mmCIF file of N, CA and C in Angstrom:
data_model
loop_
_atom_site.group_PDB
_atom_site.id
_atom_site.type_symbol
_atom_site.label_atom_id
_atom_site.label_comp_id
_atom_site.label_asym_id
_atom_site.label_seq_id
_atom_site.Cartn_x
_atom_site.Cartn_y
_atom_site.Cartn_z
ATOM 1 N N MET A 712 137.771 66.604 190.697
ATOM 2 C CA MET A 712 137.297 66.591 191.759
ATOM 3 C C MET A 712 135.988 67.686 191.717
ATOM 4 N N ALA A 713 135.523 67.011 193.299
ATOM 5 C CA ALA A 713 133.892 68.135 193.539
ATOM 6 C C ALA A 713 133.769 67.955 194.701
ATOM 7 N N ILE A 714 132.942 68.620 195.519
ATOM 8 C CA ILE A 714 132.447 68.676 196.621
ATOM 9 C C ILE A 714 130.810 69.448 196.918
ATOM 10 N N LYS A 715 130.210 68.536 196.847
ATOM 11 C CA LYS A 715 128.609 68.825 197.148
ATOM 12 C C LYS A 715 128.343 68.916 198.336
ATOM 13 N N LYS A 716 127.633 70.546 198.698
ATOM 14 C CA LYS A 716 127.080 70.314 200.415
ATOM 15 C C LYS A 716 125.557 70.314 200.124
ATOM 16 N N GLN A 717 125.128 69.255 201.259
ATOM 17 C CA GLN A 717 123.643 69.120 201.482
ATOM 18 C C GLN A 717 123.531 69.315 202.761
ATOM 19 N N TYR A 718 122.734 70.945 203.120
ATOM 20 C CA TYR A 718 122.679 71.721 204.511
ATOM 21 C C TYR A 718 121.554 70.776 204.754
ATOM 22 N N LEU A 719 120.975 70.121 206.543
ATOM 23 C CA LEU A 719 119.980 69.482 206.689
ATOM 24 C C LEU A 719 119.143 70.887 207.430
ATOM 25 N N LYS A 720 117.883 71.042 207.274
ATOM 26 C CA LYS A 720 116.835 71.461 208.121
ATOM 27 C C LYS A 720 116.693 71.433 209.210
ATOM 28 N N SER A 721 116.770 69.764 209.724
ATOM 29 C CA SER A 721 116.473 69.361 210.644
ATOM 30 C C SER A 721 117.656 69.316 211.801
ATOM 31 N N LYS A 722 118.592 69.816 211.322
ATOM 32 C CA LYS A 722 119.806 69.592 212.659
ATOM 33 C C LYS A 722 121.069 70.481 212.034
ATOM 34 N N PRO A 723 122.037 71.000 212.734
ATOM 35 C CA PRO A 723 123.137 72.132 212.104
ATOM 36 C C PRO A 723 124.033 71.215 211.763
ATOM 37 N N VAL A 724 123.764 70.360 210.822
ATOM 38 C CA VAL A 724 124.674 69.194 210.158
ATOM 39 C C VAL A 724 124.653 69.753 208.568
ATOM 40 N N CYS A 725 125.904 69.376 208.085
ATOM 41 C CA CYS A 725 125.890 69.569 206.741
ATOM 42 C C CYS A 725 126.382 67.931 205.722
ATOM 43 N N LYS A 726 125.722 67.522 205.116
ATOM 44 C CA LYS A 726 126.273 66.414 204.365
ATOM 45 C C LYS A 726 127.076 67.087 203.264
ATOM 46 N N VAL A 727 128.513 66.425 203.196
ATOM 47 C CA VAL A 727 129.312 67.007 202.474
ATOM 48 C C VAL A 727 129.738 65.539 201.687
ATOM 49 N N THR A 728 129.443 65.937 200.465
ATOM 50 C CA THR A 728 129.876 64.143 199.305
ATOM 51 C C THR A 728 131.574 64.760 198.573
ATOM 52 N N PHE A 729 132.085 63.851 199.032
ATOM 53 C CA PHE A 729 133.437 64.211 198.057
ATOM 54 C C PHE A 729 133.576 63.192 197.215
ATOM 55 N N SER A 730 134.271 63.704 195.880
ATOM 56 C CA SER A 730 134.374 63.037 194.674
ATOM 57 C C SER A 730 135.765 63.228 194.142
ATOM 58 N N ILE A 731 136.490 62.387 193.829
ATOM 59 C CA ILE A 731 137.899 62.479 192.990
ATOM 60 C C ILE A 731 137.724 61.226 191.788
ATOM 61 N N GLU A 732 138.216 61.852 190.795
ATOM 62 C CA GLU A 732 138.509 60.829 189.629
ATOM 63 C C GLU A 732 140.043 60.582 189.886
ATOM 64 N N ALA A 733 140.191 59.331 189.986
ATOM 65 C CA ALA A 733 141.478 58.511 190.307
ATOM 66 C C ALA A 733 141.406 57.026 189.764
ATOM 67 N N GLU A 734 141.017 57.002 188.558
ATOM 68 C CA GLU A 734 140.517 55.043 187.970
ATOM 69 C C GLU A 734 141.756 54.127 188.229
ATOM 70 N N ALA A 735 143.150 55.164 188.266
ATOM 71 C CA ALA A 735 144.360 54.040 188.540
ATOM 72 C C ALA A 735 144.371 53.929 190.030
ATOM 73 N N ALA A 736 144.587 54.577 191.056
ATOM 74 C CA ALA A 736 144.371 54.168 192.378
ATOM 75 C C ALA A 736 143.642 52.790 192.810
ATOM 76 N N LYS A 737 144.298 52.505 194.277
ATOM 77 C CA LYS A 737 143.939 51.316 194.527
ATOM 78 C C LYS A 737 143.045 51.788 195.747
ATOM 79 N N SER A 738 143.329 52.919 196.721
ATOM 80 C CA SER A 738 142.766 53.081 198.032
ATOM 81 C C SER A 738 142.654 54.637 197.672
ATOM 82 N N VAL A 739 141.366 55.371 198.190
ATOM 83 C CA VAL A 739 141.763 56.912 198.289
ATOM 84 C C VAL A 739 140.806 57.265 199.753
ATOM 85 N N SER A 740 141.199 57.994 200.148
ATOM 86 C CA SER A 740 140.719 58.638 201.641
ATOM 87 C C SER A 740 140.309 59.786 201.801
ATOM 88 N N VAL A 741 139.523 60.800 202.133
ATOM 89 C CA VAL A 741 140.042 61.725 202.633
ATOM 90 C C VAL A 741 139.780 62.279 204.441
ATOM 91 N N VAL A 742 141.089 63.055 204.215
ATOM 92 C CA VAL A 742 141.488 63.095 205.501
ATOM 93 C C VAL A 742 141.496 64.693 205.993
ATOM 94 N N GLY A 743 141.456 64.851 207.525
ATOM 95 C CA GLY A 743 141.769 66.419 207.615
ATOM 96 C C GLY A 743 141.052 67.006 209.165
ATOM 97 N N SER A 744 140.740 68.086 209.368
ATOM 98 C CA SER A 744 141.004 68.164 210.617
ATOM 99 C C SER A 744 139.635 67.169 211.246
ATOM 100 N N PHE A 745 138.471 66.908 210.449
ATOM 101 C CA PHE A 745 137.633 66.700 210.757
ATOM 102 C C PHE A 745 137.349 65.050 211.040
ATOM 103 N N ASN A 746 138.223 64.431 210.973
ATOM 104 C CA ASN A 746 138.421 62.978 211.275
ATOM 105 C C ASN A 746 140.098 62.783 211.725
ATOM 106 N N GLU A 747 140.400 63.807 212.686
ATOM 107 C CA GLU A 747 141.905 63.454 213.097
ATOM 108 C C GLU A 747 143.518 63.031 212.405
ATOM 109 N N TRP A 748 142.629 63.430 210.930
ATOM 110 C CA TRP A 748 143.537 63.361 209.566
ATOM 111 C C TRP A 748 144.021 61.501 209.661
ATOM 112 N N ASN A 749 142.857 60.883 209.862
ATOM 113 C CA ASN A 749 142.920 59.418 209.643
ATOM 114 C C ASN A 749 142.501 58.947 208.488
ATOM 115 N N ALA A 750 143.128 57.888 207.778
ATOM 116 C CA ALA A 750 142.737 57.759 206.821
ATOM 117 C C ALA A 750 141.458 56.233 206.761
ATOM 118 N N LYS A 751 141.683 56.030 208.013
ATOM 119 C CA LYS A 751 140.837 54.601 208.428
ATOM 120 C C LYS A 751 139.336 55.394 208.571
ATOM 121 N N LYS A 752 139.258 56.382 208.770
ATOM 122 C CA LYS A 752 137.981 56.950 209.495
ATOM 123 C C LYS A 752 137.094 57.553 208.104
ATOM 124 N N ALA A 753 137.451 57.771 207.138
ATOM 125 C CA ALA A 753 136.794 58.032 205.836
ATOM 126 C C ALA A 753 137.120 57.498 204.527
ATOM 127 N N PRO A 754 137.396 56.528 204.141
ATOM 128 C CA PRO A 754 138.097 55.908 202.989
ATOM 129 C C PRO A 754 136.286 56.390 201.872
ATOM 130 N N LEU A 755 137.061 56.511 200.511
ATOM 131 C CA LEU A 755 135.893 56.548 199.273
ATOM 132 C C LEU A 755 135.562 55.709 199.017
ATOM 133 N N LYS A 756 134.702 54.970 197.991
ATOM 134 C CA LYS A 756 134.033 54.067 197.605
ATOM 135 C C LYS A 756 134.554 54.196 196.271
ATOM 136 N N LYS A 757 135.034 53.257 195.481
ATOM 137 C CA LYS A 757 135.297 53.640 194.149
ATOM 138 C C LYS A 757 133.720 53.249 193.158
ATOM 139 N N LEU A 758 133.837 54.063 192.514
ATOM 140 C CA LEU A 758 132.561 53.357 191.179
ATOM 141 C C LEU A 758 132.987 53.029 189.898
ATOM 142 N N LYS A 759 132.137 52.405 189.376
ATOM 143 C CA LYS A 759 132.539 51.765 188.091
ATOM 144 C C LYS A 759 133.263 52.674 187.027
ATOM 145 N N SER A 760 132.912 54.305 186.978
ATOM 146 C CA SER A 760 133.194 55.314 186.460
ATOM 147 C C SER A 760 134.704 55.513 186.788
ATOM 148 N N GLY A 761 135.448 55.089 187.762
ATOM 149 C CA GLY A 761 136.649 55.283 188.181
ATOM 150 C C GLY A 761 136.858 56.122 189.145
ATOM 151 N N VAL A 762 135.500 56.822 189.631
ATOM 152 C CA VAL A 762 135.303 58.167 190.684
ATOM 153 C C VAL A 762 135.382 57.573 192.203
ATOM 154 N N PHE A 763 136.447 57.740 192.448
ATOM 155 C CA PHE A 763 136.166 57.409 194.315
ATOM 156 C C PHE A 763 134.875 58.890 195.037
ATOM 157 N N LYS A 764 134.323 58.200 195.848
ATOM 158 C CA LYS A 764 132.819 58.970 196.435
ATOM 159 C C LYS A 764 132.241 58.423 197.730
ATOM 160 N N GLY A 765 132.560 59.383 198.578
ATOM 161 C CA GLY A 765 131.846 59.280 199.941
ATOM 162 C C GLY A 765 131.422 60.702 200.602
ATOM 163 N N THR A 766 130.464 60.604 201.455
ATOM 164 C CA THR A 766 129.908 61.216 202.268
ATOM 165 C C THR A 766 130.105 61.228 203.692
ATOM 166 N N ILE A 767 130.309 62.812 204.300
ATOM 167 C CA ILE A 767 130.502 62.601 205.612
ATOM 168 C C ILE A 767 129.534 63.632 206.022
ATOM 169 N N ASP A 768 129.356 63.644 207.387
ATOM 170 C CA ASP A 768 128.248 64.838 208.078
ATOM 171 C C ASP A 768 129.314 65.815 208.794
ATOM 172 N N LEU A 769 129.121 67.066 208.383
ATOM 173 C CA LEU A 769 129.707 67.770 209.289
ATOM 174 C C LEU A 769 129.319 68.912 210.115
ATOM 175 N N ASP A 770 129.772 69.377 211.221
ATOM 176 C CA ASP A 770 129.020 70.700 212.008
ATOM 177 C C ASP A 770 128.572 72.018 210.687
ATOM 178 N N LYS A 771 127.356 72.359 210.851
ATOM 179 C CA LYS A 771 127.438 73.503 210.294
ATOM 180 C C LYS A 771 128.370 74.751 210.753
ATOM 181 N N ASP A 772 128.184 75.750 210.184
ATOM 182 C CA ASP A 772 129.133 77.087 210.649
ATOM 183 C C ASP A 772 130.311 76.970 211.246
ATOM 184 N N SER A 773 131.024 75.923 210.293
ATOM 185 C CA SER A 773 132.290 75.456 210.590
ATOM 186 C C SER A 773 133.731 75.277 209.457
ATOM 187 N N SER A 774 134.563 75.624 209.953
ATOM 188 C CA SER A 774 135.855 75.646 209.001
ATOM 189 C C SER A 774 136.399 74.312 209.064
ATOM 190 N N TYR A 775 137.180 73.246 207.989
ATOM 191 C CA TYR A 775 138.221 72.115 207.926
ATOM 192 C C TYR A 775 138.888 72.169 207.284
ATOM 193 N N GLU A 776 140.261 71.462 207.713
ATOM 194 C CA GLU A 776 141.420 71.707 206.432
ATOM 195 C C GLU A 776 141.197 69.893 206.329
ATOM 196 N N PHE A 777 141.535 69.791 204.940
ATOM 197 C CA PHE A 777 141.584 68.395 204.355
ATOM 198 C C PHE A 777 142.100 68.089 203.152
ATOM 199 N N LYS A 778 142.446 66.857 202.729
ATOM 200 C CA LYS A 778 143.457 66.799 201.555
ATOM 201 C C LYS A 778 143.154 64.978 201.031
ATOM 202 N N TYR A 779 142.996 64.669 200.277
ATOM 203 C CA TYR A 779 142.852 63.059 199.757
ATOM 204 C C TYR A 779 144.204 62.583 199.838
ATOM 205 N N LEU A 780 143.728 60.933 200.603
ATOM 206 C CA LEU A 780 144.978 60.697 200.614
ATOM 207 C C LEU A 780 145.018 59.340 199.711
ATOM 208 N N ILE A 781 145.562 59.889 198.357
ATOM 209 C CA ILE A 781 145.329 58.649 197.097
ATOM 210 C C ILE A 781 146.639 57.804 196.782
ATOM 211 N N ASP A 782 146.661 56.740 197.257
ATOM 212 C CA ASP A 782 147.757 55.529 197.534
ATOM 213 C C ASP A 782 149.063 55.925 198.233
ATOM 214 N N GLY A 783 148.339 56.454 199.322
ATOM 215 C CA GLY A 783 149.727 56.907 200.188
ATOM 216 C C GLY A 783 150.179 58.401 199.604
ATOM 217 N N GLU A 784 149.955 59.246 198.965
ATOM 218 C CA GLU A 784 150.318 60.441 198.394
ATOM 219 C C GLU A 784 149.090 61.447 198.571
ATOM 220 N N TYR A 785 149.617 62.513 199.195
ATOM 221 C CA TYR A 785 148.209 63.484 199.643
ATOM 222 C C TYR A 785 147.921 64.649 198.556
ATOM 223 N N VAL A 786 146.950 64.887 198.512
ATOM 224 C CA VAL A 786 146.844 65.788 197.206
ATOM 225 C C VAL A 786 145.235 66.539 197.356
ATOM 226 N N ASN A 787 145.481 67.735 197.104
ATOM 227 C CA ASN A 787 144.709 68.856 197.519
ATOM 228 C C ASN A 787 143.521 69.065 196.408
ATOM 229 N N ASP A 788 142.173 69.400 196.743
ATOM 230 C CA ASP A 788 141.177 69.536 195.830
ATOM 231 C C ASP A 788 141.290 70.868 195.118
ATOM 232 N N THR A 789 141.048 70.759 193.931
ATOM 233 C CA THR A 789 140.974 72.063 192.871
ATOM 234 C C THR A 789 139.512 72.192 193.483
ATOM 235 N N ALA A 790 138.383 72.077 194.092
ATOM 236 C CA ALA A 790 137.335 72.870 194.267
ATOM 237 C C ALA A 790 137.180 73.123 196.044
ATOM 238 N N ALA A 791 138.156 73.191 196.537
ATOM 239 C CA ALA A 791 138.455 73.634 197.839
ATOM 240 C C ALA A 791 137.580 75.169 197.921
ATOM 241 N N ASP A 792 136.785 75.461 198.959
ATOM 242 C CA ASP A 792 136.551 76.736 199.205
ATOM 243 C C ASP A 792 137.732 77.574 199.159
ATOM 244 N N ALA A 793 139.157 77.325 200.135
ATOM 245 C CA ALA A 793 139.975 78.067 200.059
ATOM 246 C C ALA A 793 141.289 77.045 200.176
ATOM 247 N N TYR A 794 142.259 77.660 200.522
ATOM 248 C CA TYR A 794 143.618 76.869 201.091
ATOM 249 C C TYR A 794 144.588 77.789 202.276
ATOM 250 N N ALA A 795 144.736 77.005 202.763
ATOM 251 C CA ALA A 795 145.841 77.646 204.355
ATOM 252 C C ALA A 795 146.977 76.747 204.470
ATOM 253 N N TRP A 796 148.169 77.594 204.941
ATOM 254 C CA TRP A 796 149.099 76.927 204.894
ATOM 255 C C TRP A 796 149.274 76.437 205.897
ATOM 256 N N ASN A 797 149.782 74.994 206.135
ATOM 257 C CA ASN A 797 150.235 74.542 207.531
ATOM 258 C C ASN A 797 151.638 73.949 207.568
ATOM 259 N N ASP A 798 152.257 74.436 208.959
ATOM 260 C CA ASP A 798 153.637 74.739 209.288
ATOM 261 C C ASP A 798 153.727 72.940 209.651
ATOM 262 N N PHE A 799 153.108 72.447 210.189
ATOM 263 C CA PHE A 799 153.446 71.419 210.632
ATOM 264 C C PHE A 799 153.685 69.928 209.432
ATOM 265 N N ALA A 800 152.667 70.728 207.916
ATOM 266 C CA ALA A 800 152.766 69.431 206.957
ATOM 267 C C ALA A 800 153.799 70.176 205.958
ATOM 268 N N ASN A 801 154.105 71.659 206.144
ATOM 269 C CA ASN A 801 154.596 72.259 205.266
ATOM 270 C C ASN A 801 154.208 72.284 203.735
ATOM 271 N N ALA A 802 153.051 72.207 203.623
ATOM 272 C CA ALA A 802 152.255 72.517 202.806
ATOM 273 C C ALA A 802 150.872 73.210 202.769
ATOM 274 N N GLU A 803 150.558 73.489 201.669
ATOM 275 C CA GLU A 803 149.131 73.961 201.830
ATOM 276 C C GLU A 803 147.909 72.711 202.116
ATOM 277 N N ASN A 804 146.817 73.127 202.770
ATOM 278 C CA ASN A 804 145.836 72.171 202.834
ATOM 279 C C ASN A 804 144.743 72.359 202.039
ATOM 280 N N SER A 805 143.499 71.711 201.743
ATOM 281 C CA SER A 805 142.655 72.391 201.124
ATOM 282 C C SER A 805 141.493 72.820 202.551
ATOM 283 N N VAL A 806 140.808 73.803 202.439
ATOM 284 C CA VAL A 806 139.954 74.429 203.457
ATOM 285 C C VAL A 806 138.566 74.688 202.909
ATOM 286 N N LEU A 807 137.595 73.735 203.538
ATOM 287 C CA LEU A 807 136.246 73.367 203.690
ATOM 288 C C LEU A 807 135.716 74.455 204.268
ATOM 289 N N ASN A 808 134.368 75.156 204.041
ATOM 290 C CA ASN A 808 133.555 76.160 205.292
ATOM 291 C C ASN A 808 131.882 75.640 204.733
ATOM 292 N N VAL A 809 131.540 74.995 205.458
ATOM 293 C CA VAL A 809 130.035 74.993 205.857
ATOM 294 C C VAL A 809 129.561 75.203 206.774
#
């Protein structure tokens, strides 16, 4: 799992690239507070290497909770900036600070 952040000089935006190794998976999305936890808004593309990857533009100076949705199962990112307890999900979510 990896998260790459690229800050733009021209806008208050950070291009965040999410990647996760899930060779056997059929579908992977990144869901979170930045896309209303909607898997259809951020599907990741499967590369030949078996890694799923995708980039999302996020507002700078913000914090977001997220998880990967791998074939219907929620998974946290081990490369997250932090973790936050979520009473609604009754589980921890990954946290991304940009």
